[in-house]
Short mmCIF file of C-alpha atoms in Angstrom, two decimals:
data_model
loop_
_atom_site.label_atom_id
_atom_site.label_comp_id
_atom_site.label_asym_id
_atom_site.label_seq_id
_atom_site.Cartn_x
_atom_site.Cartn_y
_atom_site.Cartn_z
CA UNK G 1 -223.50 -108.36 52.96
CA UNK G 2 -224.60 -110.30 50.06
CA UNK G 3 -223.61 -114.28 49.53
CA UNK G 4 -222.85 -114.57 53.59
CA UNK G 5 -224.14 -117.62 55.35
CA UNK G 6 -226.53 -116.07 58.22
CA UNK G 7 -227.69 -119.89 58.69
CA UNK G 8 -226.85 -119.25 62.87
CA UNK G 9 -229.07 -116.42 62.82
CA UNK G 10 -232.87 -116.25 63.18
CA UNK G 11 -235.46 -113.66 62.02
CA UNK G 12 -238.17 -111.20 64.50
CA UNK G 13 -241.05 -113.82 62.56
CA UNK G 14 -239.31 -117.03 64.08
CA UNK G 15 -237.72 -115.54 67.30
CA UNK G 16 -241.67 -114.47 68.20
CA UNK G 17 -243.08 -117.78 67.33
CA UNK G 18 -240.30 -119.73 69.62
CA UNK G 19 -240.97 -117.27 72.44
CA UNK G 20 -244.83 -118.29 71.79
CA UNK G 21 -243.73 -121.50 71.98
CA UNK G 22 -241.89 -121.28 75.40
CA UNK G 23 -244.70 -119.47 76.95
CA UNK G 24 -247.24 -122.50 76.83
CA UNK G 25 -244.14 -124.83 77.77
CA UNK G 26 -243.31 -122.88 80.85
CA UNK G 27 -246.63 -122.05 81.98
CA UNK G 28 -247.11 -125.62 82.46
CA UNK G 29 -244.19 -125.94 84.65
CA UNK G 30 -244.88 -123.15 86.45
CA UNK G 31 -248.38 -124.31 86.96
CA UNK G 32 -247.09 -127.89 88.63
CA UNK G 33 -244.62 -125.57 90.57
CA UNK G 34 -247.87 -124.47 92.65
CA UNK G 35 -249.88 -127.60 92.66
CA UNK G 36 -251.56 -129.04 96.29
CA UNK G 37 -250.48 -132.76 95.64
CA UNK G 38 -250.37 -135.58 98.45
CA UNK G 39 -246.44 -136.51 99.70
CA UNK G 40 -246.84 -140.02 98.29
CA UNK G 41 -247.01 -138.08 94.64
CA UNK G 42 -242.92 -137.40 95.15
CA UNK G 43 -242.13 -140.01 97.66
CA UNK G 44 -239.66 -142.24 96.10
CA UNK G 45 -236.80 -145.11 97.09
CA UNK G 46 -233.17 -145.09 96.63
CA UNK G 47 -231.10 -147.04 94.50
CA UNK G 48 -228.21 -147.85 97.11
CA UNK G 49 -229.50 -147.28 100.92
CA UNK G 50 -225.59 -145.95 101.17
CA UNK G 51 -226.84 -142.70 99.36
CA UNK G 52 -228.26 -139.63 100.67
CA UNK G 53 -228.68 -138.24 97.00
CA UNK G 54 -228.94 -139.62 93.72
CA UNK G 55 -229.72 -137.66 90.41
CA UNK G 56 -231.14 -139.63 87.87
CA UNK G 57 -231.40 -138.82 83.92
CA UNK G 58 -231.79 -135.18 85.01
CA UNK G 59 -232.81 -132.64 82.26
CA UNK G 60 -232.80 -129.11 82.69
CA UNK G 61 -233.57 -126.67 80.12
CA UNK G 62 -233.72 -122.61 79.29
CA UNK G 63 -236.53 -121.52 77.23
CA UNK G 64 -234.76 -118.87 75.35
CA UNK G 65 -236.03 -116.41 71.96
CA UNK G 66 -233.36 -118.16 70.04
CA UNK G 67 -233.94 -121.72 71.32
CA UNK G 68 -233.78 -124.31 73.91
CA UNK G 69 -230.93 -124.41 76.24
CA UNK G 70 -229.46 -128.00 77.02
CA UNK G 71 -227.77 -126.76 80.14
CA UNK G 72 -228.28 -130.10 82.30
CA UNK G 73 -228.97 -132.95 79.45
CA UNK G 74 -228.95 -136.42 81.17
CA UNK G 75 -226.84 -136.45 84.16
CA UNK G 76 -226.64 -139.10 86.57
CA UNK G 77 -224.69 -139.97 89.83
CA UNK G 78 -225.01 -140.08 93.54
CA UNK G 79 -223.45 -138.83 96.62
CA UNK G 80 -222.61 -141.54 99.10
CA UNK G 81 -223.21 -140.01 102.93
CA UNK G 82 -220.08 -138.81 104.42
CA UNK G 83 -218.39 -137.96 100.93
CA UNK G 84 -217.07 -135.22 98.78
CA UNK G 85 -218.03 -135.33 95.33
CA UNK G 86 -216.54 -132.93 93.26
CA UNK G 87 -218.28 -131.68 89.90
CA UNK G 88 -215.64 -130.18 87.24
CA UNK G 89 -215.47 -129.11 83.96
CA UNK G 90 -215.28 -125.60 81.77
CA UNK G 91 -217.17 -122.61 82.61
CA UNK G 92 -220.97 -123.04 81.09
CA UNK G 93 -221.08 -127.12 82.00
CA UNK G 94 -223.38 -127.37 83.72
CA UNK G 95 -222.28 -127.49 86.97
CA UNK G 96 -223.62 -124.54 88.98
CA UNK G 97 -227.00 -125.10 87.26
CA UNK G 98 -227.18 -128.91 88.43
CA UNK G 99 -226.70 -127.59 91.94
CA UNK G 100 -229.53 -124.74 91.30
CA UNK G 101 -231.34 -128.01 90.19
CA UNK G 102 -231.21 -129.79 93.67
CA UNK G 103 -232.35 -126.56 95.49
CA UNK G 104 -235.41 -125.85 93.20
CA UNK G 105 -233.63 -122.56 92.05
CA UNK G 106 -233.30 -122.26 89.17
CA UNK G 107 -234.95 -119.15 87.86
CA UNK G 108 -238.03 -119.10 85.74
CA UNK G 109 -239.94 -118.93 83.67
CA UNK G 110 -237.43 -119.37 81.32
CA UNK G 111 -235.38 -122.26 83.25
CA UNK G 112 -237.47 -125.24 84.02
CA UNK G 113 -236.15 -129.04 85.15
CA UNK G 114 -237.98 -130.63 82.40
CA UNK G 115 -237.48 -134.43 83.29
CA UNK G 116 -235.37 -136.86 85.71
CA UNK G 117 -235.57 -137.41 89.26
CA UNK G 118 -233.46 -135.68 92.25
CA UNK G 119 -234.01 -138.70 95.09
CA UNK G 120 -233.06 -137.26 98.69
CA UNK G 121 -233.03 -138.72 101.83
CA UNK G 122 -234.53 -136.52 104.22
CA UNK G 123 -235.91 -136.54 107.44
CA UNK G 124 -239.27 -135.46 107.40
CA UNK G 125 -241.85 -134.31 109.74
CA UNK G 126 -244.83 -136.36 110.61
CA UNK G 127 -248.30 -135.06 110.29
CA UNK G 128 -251.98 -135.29 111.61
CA UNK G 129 -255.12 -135.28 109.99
CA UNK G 130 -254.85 -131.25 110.13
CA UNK G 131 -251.50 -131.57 107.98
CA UNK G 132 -249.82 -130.11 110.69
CA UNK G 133 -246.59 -131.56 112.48
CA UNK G 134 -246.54 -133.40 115.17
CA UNK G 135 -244.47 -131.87 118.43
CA UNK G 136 -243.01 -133.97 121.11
CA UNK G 137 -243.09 -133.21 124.83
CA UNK G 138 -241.27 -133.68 128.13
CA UNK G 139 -242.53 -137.12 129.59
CA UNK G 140 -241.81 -138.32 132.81
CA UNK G 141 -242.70 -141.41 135.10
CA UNK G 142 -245.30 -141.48 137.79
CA UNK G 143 -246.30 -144.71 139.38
CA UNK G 144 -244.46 -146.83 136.76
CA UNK G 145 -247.00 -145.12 133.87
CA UNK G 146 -245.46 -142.51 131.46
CA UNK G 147 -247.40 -139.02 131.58
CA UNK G 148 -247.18 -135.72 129.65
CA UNK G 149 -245.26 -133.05 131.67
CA UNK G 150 -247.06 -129.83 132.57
CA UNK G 151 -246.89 -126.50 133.08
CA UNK G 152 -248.29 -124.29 135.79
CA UNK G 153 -251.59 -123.19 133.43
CA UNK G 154 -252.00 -127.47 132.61
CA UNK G 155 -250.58 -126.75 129.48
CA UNK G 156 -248.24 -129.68 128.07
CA UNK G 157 -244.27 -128.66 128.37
CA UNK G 158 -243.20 -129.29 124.33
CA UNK G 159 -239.41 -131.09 124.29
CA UNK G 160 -236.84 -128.36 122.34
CA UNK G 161 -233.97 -129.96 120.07
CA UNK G 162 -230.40 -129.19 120.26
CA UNK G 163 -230.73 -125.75 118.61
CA UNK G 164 -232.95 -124.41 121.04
CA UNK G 165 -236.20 -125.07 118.67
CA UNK G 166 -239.35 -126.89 119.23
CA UNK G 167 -238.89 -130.91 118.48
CA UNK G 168 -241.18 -132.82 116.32
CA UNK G 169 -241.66 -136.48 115.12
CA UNK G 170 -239.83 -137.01 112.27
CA UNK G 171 -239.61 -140.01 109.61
CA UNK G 172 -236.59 -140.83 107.46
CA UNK G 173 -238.08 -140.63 103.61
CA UNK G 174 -236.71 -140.44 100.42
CA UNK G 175 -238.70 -137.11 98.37
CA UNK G 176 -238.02 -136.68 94.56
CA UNK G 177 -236.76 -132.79 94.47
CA UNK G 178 -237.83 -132.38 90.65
CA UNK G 179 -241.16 -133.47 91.21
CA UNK G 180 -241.78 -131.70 94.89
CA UNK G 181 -243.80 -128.84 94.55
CA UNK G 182 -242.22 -125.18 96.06
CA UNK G 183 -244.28 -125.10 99.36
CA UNK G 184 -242.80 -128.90 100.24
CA UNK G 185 -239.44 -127.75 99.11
CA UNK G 186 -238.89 -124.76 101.01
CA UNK G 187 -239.52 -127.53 104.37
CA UNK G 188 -235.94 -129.20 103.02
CA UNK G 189 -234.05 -126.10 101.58
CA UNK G 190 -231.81 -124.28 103.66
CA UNK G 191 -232.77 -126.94 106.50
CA UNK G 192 -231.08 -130.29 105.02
CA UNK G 193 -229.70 -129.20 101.95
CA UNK G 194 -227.51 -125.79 102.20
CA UNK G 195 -225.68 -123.66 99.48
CA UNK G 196 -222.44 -122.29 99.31
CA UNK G 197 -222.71 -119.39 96.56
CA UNK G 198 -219.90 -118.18 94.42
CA UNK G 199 -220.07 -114.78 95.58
CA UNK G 200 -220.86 -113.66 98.93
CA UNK G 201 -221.43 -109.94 98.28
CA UNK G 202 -224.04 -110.95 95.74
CA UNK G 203 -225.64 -113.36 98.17
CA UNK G 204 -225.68 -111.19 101.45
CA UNK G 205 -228.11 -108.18 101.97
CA UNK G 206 -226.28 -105.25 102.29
CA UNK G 207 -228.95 -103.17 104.65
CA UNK G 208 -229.06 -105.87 107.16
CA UNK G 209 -226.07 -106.80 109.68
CA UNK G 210 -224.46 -110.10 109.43
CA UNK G 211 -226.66 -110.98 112.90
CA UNK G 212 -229.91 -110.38 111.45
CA UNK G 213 -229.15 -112.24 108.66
CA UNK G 214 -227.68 -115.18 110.05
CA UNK G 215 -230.95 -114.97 112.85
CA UNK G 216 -233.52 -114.93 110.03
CA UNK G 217 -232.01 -118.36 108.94
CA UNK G 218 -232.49 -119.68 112.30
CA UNK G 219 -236.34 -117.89 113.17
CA UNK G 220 -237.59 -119.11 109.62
CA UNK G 221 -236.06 -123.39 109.78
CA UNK G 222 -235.93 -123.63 113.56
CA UNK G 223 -239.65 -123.38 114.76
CA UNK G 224 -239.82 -122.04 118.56
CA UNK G 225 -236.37 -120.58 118.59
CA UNK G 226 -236.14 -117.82 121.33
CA UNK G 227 -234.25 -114.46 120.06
CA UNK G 228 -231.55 -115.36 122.80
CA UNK G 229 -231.43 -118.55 121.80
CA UNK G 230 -230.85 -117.42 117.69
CA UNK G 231 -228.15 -114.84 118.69
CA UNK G 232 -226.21 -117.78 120.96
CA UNK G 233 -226.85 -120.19 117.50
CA UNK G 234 -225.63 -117.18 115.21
CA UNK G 235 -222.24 -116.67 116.69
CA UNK G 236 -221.65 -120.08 117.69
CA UNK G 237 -221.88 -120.71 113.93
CA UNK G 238 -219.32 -117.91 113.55
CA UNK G 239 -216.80 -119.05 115.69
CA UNK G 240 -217.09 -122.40 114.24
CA UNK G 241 -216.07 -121.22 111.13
CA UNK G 242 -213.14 -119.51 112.88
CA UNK G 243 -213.75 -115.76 113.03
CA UNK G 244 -211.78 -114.51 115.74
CA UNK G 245 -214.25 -112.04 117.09
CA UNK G 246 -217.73 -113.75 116.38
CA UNK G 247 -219.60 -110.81 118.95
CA UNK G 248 -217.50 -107.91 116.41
CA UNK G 249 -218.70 -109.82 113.18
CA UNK G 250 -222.33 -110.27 114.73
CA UNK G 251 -223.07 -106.99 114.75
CA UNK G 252 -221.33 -105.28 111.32
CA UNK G 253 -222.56 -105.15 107.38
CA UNK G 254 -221.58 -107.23 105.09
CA UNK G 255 -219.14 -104.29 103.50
CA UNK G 256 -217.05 -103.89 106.30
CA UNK G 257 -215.69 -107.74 106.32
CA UNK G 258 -213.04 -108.68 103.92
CA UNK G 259 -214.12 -111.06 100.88
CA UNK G 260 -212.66 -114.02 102.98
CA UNK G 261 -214.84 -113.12 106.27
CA UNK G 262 -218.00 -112.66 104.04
CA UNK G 263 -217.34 -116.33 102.43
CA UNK G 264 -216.93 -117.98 106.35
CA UNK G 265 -220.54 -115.78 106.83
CA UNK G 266 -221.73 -117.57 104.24
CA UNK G 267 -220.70 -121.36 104.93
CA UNK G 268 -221.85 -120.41 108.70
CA UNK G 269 -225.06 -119.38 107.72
CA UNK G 270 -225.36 -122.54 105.56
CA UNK G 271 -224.36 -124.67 108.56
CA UNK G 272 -226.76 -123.06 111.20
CA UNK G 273 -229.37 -126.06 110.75
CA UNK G 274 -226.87 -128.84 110.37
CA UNK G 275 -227.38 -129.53 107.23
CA UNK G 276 -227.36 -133.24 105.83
CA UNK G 277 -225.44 -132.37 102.24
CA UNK G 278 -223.70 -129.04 101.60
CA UNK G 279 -223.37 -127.62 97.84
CA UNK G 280 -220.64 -125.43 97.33
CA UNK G 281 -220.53 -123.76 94.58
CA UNK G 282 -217.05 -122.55 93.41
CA UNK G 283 -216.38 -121.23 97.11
CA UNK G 284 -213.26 -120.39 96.79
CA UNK G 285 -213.14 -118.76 93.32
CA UNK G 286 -213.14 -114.87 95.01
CA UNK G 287 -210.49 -115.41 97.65
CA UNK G 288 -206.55 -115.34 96.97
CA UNK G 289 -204.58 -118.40 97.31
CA UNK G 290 -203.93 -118.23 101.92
CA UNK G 291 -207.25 -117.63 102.32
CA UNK G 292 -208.88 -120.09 100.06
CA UNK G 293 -206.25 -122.87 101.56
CA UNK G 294 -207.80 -121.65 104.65
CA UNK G 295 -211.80 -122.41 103.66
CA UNK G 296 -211.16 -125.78 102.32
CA UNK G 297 -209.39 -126.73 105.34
CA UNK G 298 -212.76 -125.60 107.21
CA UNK G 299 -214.80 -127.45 105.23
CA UNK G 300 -212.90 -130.60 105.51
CA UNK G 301 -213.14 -129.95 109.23
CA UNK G 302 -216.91 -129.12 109.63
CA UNK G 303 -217.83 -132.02 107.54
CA UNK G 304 -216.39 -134.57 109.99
CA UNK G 305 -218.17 -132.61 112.42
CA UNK G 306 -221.70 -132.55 111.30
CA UNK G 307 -221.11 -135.83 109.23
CA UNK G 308 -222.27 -134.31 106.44
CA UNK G 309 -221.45 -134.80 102.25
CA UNK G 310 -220.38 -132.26 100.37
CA UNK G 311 -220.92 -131.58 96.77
CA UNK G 312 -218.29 -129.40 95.53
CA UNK G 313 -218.24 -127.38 91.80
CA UNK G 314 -215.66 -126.12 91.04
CA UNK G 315 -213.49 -126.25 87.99
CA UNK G 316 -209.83 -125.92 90.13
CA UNK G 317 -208.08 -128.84 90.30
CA UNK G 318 -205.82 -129.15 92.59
CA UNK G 319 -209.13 -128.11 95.15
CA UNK G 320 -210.50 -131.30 93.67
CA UNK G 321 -207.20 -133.30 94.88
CA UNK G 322 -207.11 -131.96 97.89
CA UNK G 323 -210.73 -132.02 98.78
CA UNK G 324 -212.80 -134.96 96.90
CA UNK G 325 -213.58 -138.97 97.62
CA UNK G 326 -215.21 -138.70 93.83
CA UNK G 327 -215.29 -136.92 91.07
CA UNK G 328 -217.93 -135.98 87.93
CA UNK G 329 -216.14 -134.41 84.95
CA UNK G 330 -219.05 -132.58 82.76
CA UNK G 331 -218.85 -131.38 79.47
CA UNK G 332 -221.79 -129.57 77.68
CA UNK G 333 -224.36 -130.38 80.05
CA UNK G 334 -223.69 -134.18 80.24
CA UNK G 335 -221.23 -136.62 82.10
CA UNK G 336 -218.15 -137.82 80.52
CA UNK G 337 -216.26 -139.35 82.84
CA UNK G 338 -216.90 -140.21 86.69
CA UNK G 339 -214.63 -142.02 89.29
CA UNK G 340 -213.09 -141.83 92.19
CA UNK G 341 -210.39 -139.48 93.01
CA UNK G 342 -207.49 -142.02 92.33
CA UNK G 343 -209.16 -142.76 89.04
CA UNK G 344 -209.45 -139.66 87.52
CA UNK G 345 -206.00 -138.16 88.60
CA UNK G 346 -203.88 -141.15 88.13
CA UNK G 347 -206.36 -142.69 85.21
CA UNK G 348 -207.54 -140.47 83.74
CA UNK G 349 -209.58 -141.67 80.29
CA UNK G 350 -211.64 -139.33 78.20
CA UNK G 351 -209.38 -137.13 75.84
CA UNK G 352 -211.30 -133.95 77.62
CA UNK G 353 -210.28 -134.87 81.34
CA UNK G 354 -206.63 -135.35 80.55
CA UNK G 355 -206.60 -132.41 78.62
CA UNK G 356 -207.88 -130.53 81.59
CA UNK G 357 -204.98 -131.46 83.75
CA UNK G 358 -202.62 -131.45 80.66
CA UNK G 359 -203.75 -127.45 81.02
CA UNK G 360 -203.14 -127.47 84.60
CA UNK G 361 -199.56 -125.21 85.83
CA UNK G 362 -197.55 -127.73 88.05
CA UNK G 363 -194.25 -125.97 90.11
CA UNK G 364 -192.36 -128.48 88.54
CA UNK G 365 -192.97 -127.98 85.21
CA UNK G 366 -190.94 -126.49 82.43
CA UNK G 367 -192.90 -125.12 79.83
CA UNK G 368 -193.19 -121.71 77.70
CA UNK G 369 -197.10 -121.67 77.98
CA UNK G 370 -199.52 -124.04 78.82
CA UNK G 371 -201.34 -126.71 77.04
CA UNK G 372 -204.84 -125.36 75.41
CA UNK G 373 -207.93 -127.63 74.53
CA UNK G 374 -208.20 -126.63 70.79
CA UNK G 375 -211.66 -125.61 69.46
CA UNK G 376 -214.80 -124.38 71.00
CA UNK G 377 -217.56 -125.67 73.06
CA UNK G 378 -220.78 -126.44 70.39
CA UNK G 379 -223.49 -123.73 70.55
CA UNK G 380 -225.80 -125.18 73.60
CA UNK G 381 -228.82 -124.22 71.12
CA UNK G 382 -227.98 -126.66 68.12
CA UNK G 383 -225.96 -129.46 69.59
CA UNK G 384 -224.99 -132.53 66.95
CA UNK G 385 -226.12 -136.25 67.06
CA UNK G 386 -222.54 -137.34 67.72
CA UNK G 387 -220.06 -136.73 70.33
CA UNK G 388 -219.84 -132.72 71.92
CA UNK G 389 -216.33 -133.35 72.28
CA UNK G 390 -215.67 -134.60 68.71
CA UNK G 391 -214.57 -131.70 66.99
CA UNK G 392 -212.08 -130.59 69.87
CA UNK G 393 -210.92 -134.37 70.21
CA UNK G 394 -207.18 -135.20 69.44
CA UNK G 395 -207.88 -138.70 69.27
CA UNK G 396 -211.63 -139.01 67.68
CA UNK G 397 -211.76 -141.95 65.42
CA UNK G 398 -214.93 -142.73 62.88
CA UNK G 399 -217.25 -144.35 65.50
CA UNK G 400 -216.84 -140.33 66.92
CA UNK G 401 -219.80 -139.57 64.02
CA UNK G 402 -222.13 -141.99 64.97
CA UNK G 403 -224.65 -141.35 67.91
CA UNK G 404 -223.58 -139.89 71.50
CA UNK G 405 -221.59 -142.59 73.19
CA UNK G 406 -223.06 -143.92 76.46
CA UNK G 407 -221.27 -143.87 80.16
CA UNK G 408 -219.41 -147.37 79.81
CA UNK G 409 -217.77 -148.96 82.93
CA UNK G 410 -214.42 -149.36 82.99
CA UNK G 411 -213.91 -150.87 86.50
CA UNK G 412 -216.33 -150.92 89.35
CA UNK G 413 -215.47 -147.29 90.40
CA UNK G 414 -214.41 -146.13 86.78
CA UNK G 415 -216.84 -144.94 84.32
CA UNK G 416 -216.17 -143.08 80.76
CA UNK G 417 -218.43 -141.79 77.81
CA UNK G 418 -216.08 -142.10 75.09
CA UNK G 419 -215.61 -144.42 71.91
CA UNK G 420 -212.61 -145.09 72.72
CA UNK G 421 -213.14 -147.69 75.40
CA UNK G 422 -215.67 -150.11 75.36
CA UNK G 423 -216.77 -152.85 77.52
CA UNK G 424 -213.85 -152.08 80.22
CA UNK G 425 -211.29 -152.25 76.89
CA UNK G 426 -209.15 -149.34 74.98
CA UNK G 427 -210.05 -149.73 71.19
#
């Protein structure tokens, strides 16, 4: 139609020179993906020693025909060990893809972590000379000196962990995820960092039973595990999570459980290694209101169990009340407001978080409809200089034009990105 502004639209000419573009960006990262480094080339220390993750001015990026995606664009906070923090915010955040982040799976080409650092604390395994771990083996005393146990063929007996797997030495290191290549982080995925996904049916094979499934976690993290030994793991795991007949589940598919046994499946299957931090991602998104009451309950149970941390996304929240020590709110791929619990429910600061619980149903409450952020999220292709929240805000002032506004602390726990408070102090 003549005379209409088609300035958001791009032609075949520039669409093929952008996906020319993209190509030599992501073969690059694709390339480092598959690099043989040395471990000192991603070993890295934390900031606090109370921390058993910290992500650190993390970008990460889609290489699309239309543009670059900002769907991760400078985030930053930790998890202290033994915590829940919860990550919140409107569909298309951020938050699922920061958690894809931390496992390395985030699908490319197209999605790369372009910059940043992921520090974990992990325990990892020592090597030899060969690069190849280290076991340990049954010891015992003879004449006051300490010898090797063993066998009847004078082979020595190897010691087996709690699991029923072979033991090895092990050193407690802090790795940087982003720059780990995939062969190093497929040693810490699944084994000390385990994910939750949204939807089980998407995430569980359906020509496998839920015992081969759960066993193939075991075989592939826990080297030297007998088949007995995986089975006796498998439905431990399930009647952990509290199925009532763990042998039953064992052996059925993944269609003939109900939505809310398939999710337990899933957080016992991400338990089976005793994980040191748990992502869950929106776990209880599928499941009606009993049932999800139920899986939060769980995982508030197993985590004092394993003495794990937890970092839940979700964007519920009254799951956030009930479940987190902290909370991240994320708008538009960055950070704009972080606290504790207390702070953001009974402080809450940036005109985007209290409009979030402002849109929140209470029991109590007596209202024709509920309260609706105005205005739509910028396009993640083109986003301004100046605040992403600006022309939504309620309350933006003129400062709101100028460049993004930094994460300002507002008290030791508190922190906002907002122009609206600066230094500690409402303007």
């Amino acid at each position: 139609m003549a005379g209409t502004n088609k300035s958001h639209y791009i032609s075949a000419k520039e669409s093929r020179r952008i996906a020319r573009e993209n190509i030599k960006i992501t073969k690059k990262f694709e390339k480092n993906k598959k690099r043989k480094i040395p471990e000192s080339a991603y070993l890295t220390e934390m900031k606090d020693e109370n921390n058993i993750i910290e992500f650190d001015d993390l970008h990460t990026y889609f290489f699309t025909d239309t543009g670059v995606v900002k769907a991760v664009n400078g985030v930053t906070f930790s998890i202290p060990a033994g915590s829940t923090v919860a990550v919140v915010g409107e569909s298309g955040c951020g938050k699922s893809v920061t958690s894809l982040s931390t496992m390395r799976l985030v699908q490319g080409p197209g999605g790369q972590i372009v910059s940043g650092s992921i520090r974990f604390r992990t325990k990892a395994f020592r090597l030899d000379k060969k690069g190849r771990k280290i076991p340990v083996y049954e010891t015992e005393t003879v004449d006051g000196e300490e010898v090797v146990v063993k066998d009847a063929k004078g082979k020595p007996v190897r010691k087996k962990n709690e699991l029923g797997g072979y033991l090895y030495e092990t050193d407690e290191k802090v790795y940087d995820i982003a720059k780990m290549p995939m062969d190093a982080v497929r040693a810490i995925r699944g084994r000390e960092i385990s994910m939750i996904f949204q939807e089980p049916m998407t995430s569980l094979n359906p020509v496998f039973t839920i015992g081969n499934q759960l066993n193939e976690v075991a075989f592939l993290h826990i080297k030297g595990i007998s088949k007995a030994n995986a089975k006796k793991r498998s439905i431990e795991m399930l009647n952990l999570v509290g199925i009532a007949d763990p042998e039953g589940v064992y052996k059925k598919y993944p269609h003939e459980l109900s939505g809310g046994m398939r999710q337990r499946v899933m957080i016992a299957m991400s338990l089976l290694c005793n994980p040191r931090l748990i992502i869950a991602d929106e776990p209880t998104t599928a499941l009606d209101v009993t049932i999800q009451a139920q899986i939060l309950d769980l995982l508030r149970e197993i985590k004092g169990k394993i003495n794990g941390s937890i970092m839940l996304i979700t964007h519920d929240l009254g799951v956030v009340a009930e479940m987190a020590d902290y909370v991240v709110v994320m708008y538009a791929g960055k950070i704009i407001e972080m606290g504790t619990a207390e702070d953001i429910f009974d402080r809450p600061l940036h005109p985007y978080t209290i409009g979030l619980q402002k849109s929140k149903p209470t029991v109590d409450g007596d209202v024709e409809s509920l309260y609706c952020i105005p205005g739509f999220v910028p396009n993640p292709i083109d986003m301004p200089n100046y605040c992403y929240f600006r022309d939504r805000c309620e309350s933006c002032k003129k400062e709101c034009a100028g460049e993004y506004p930094e994460l300002v602390k507002v008290t030791d726990t508190h922190s906002v990105s907002c122009y609206l408070y600066k230094g500690g102090d409402k303007k």
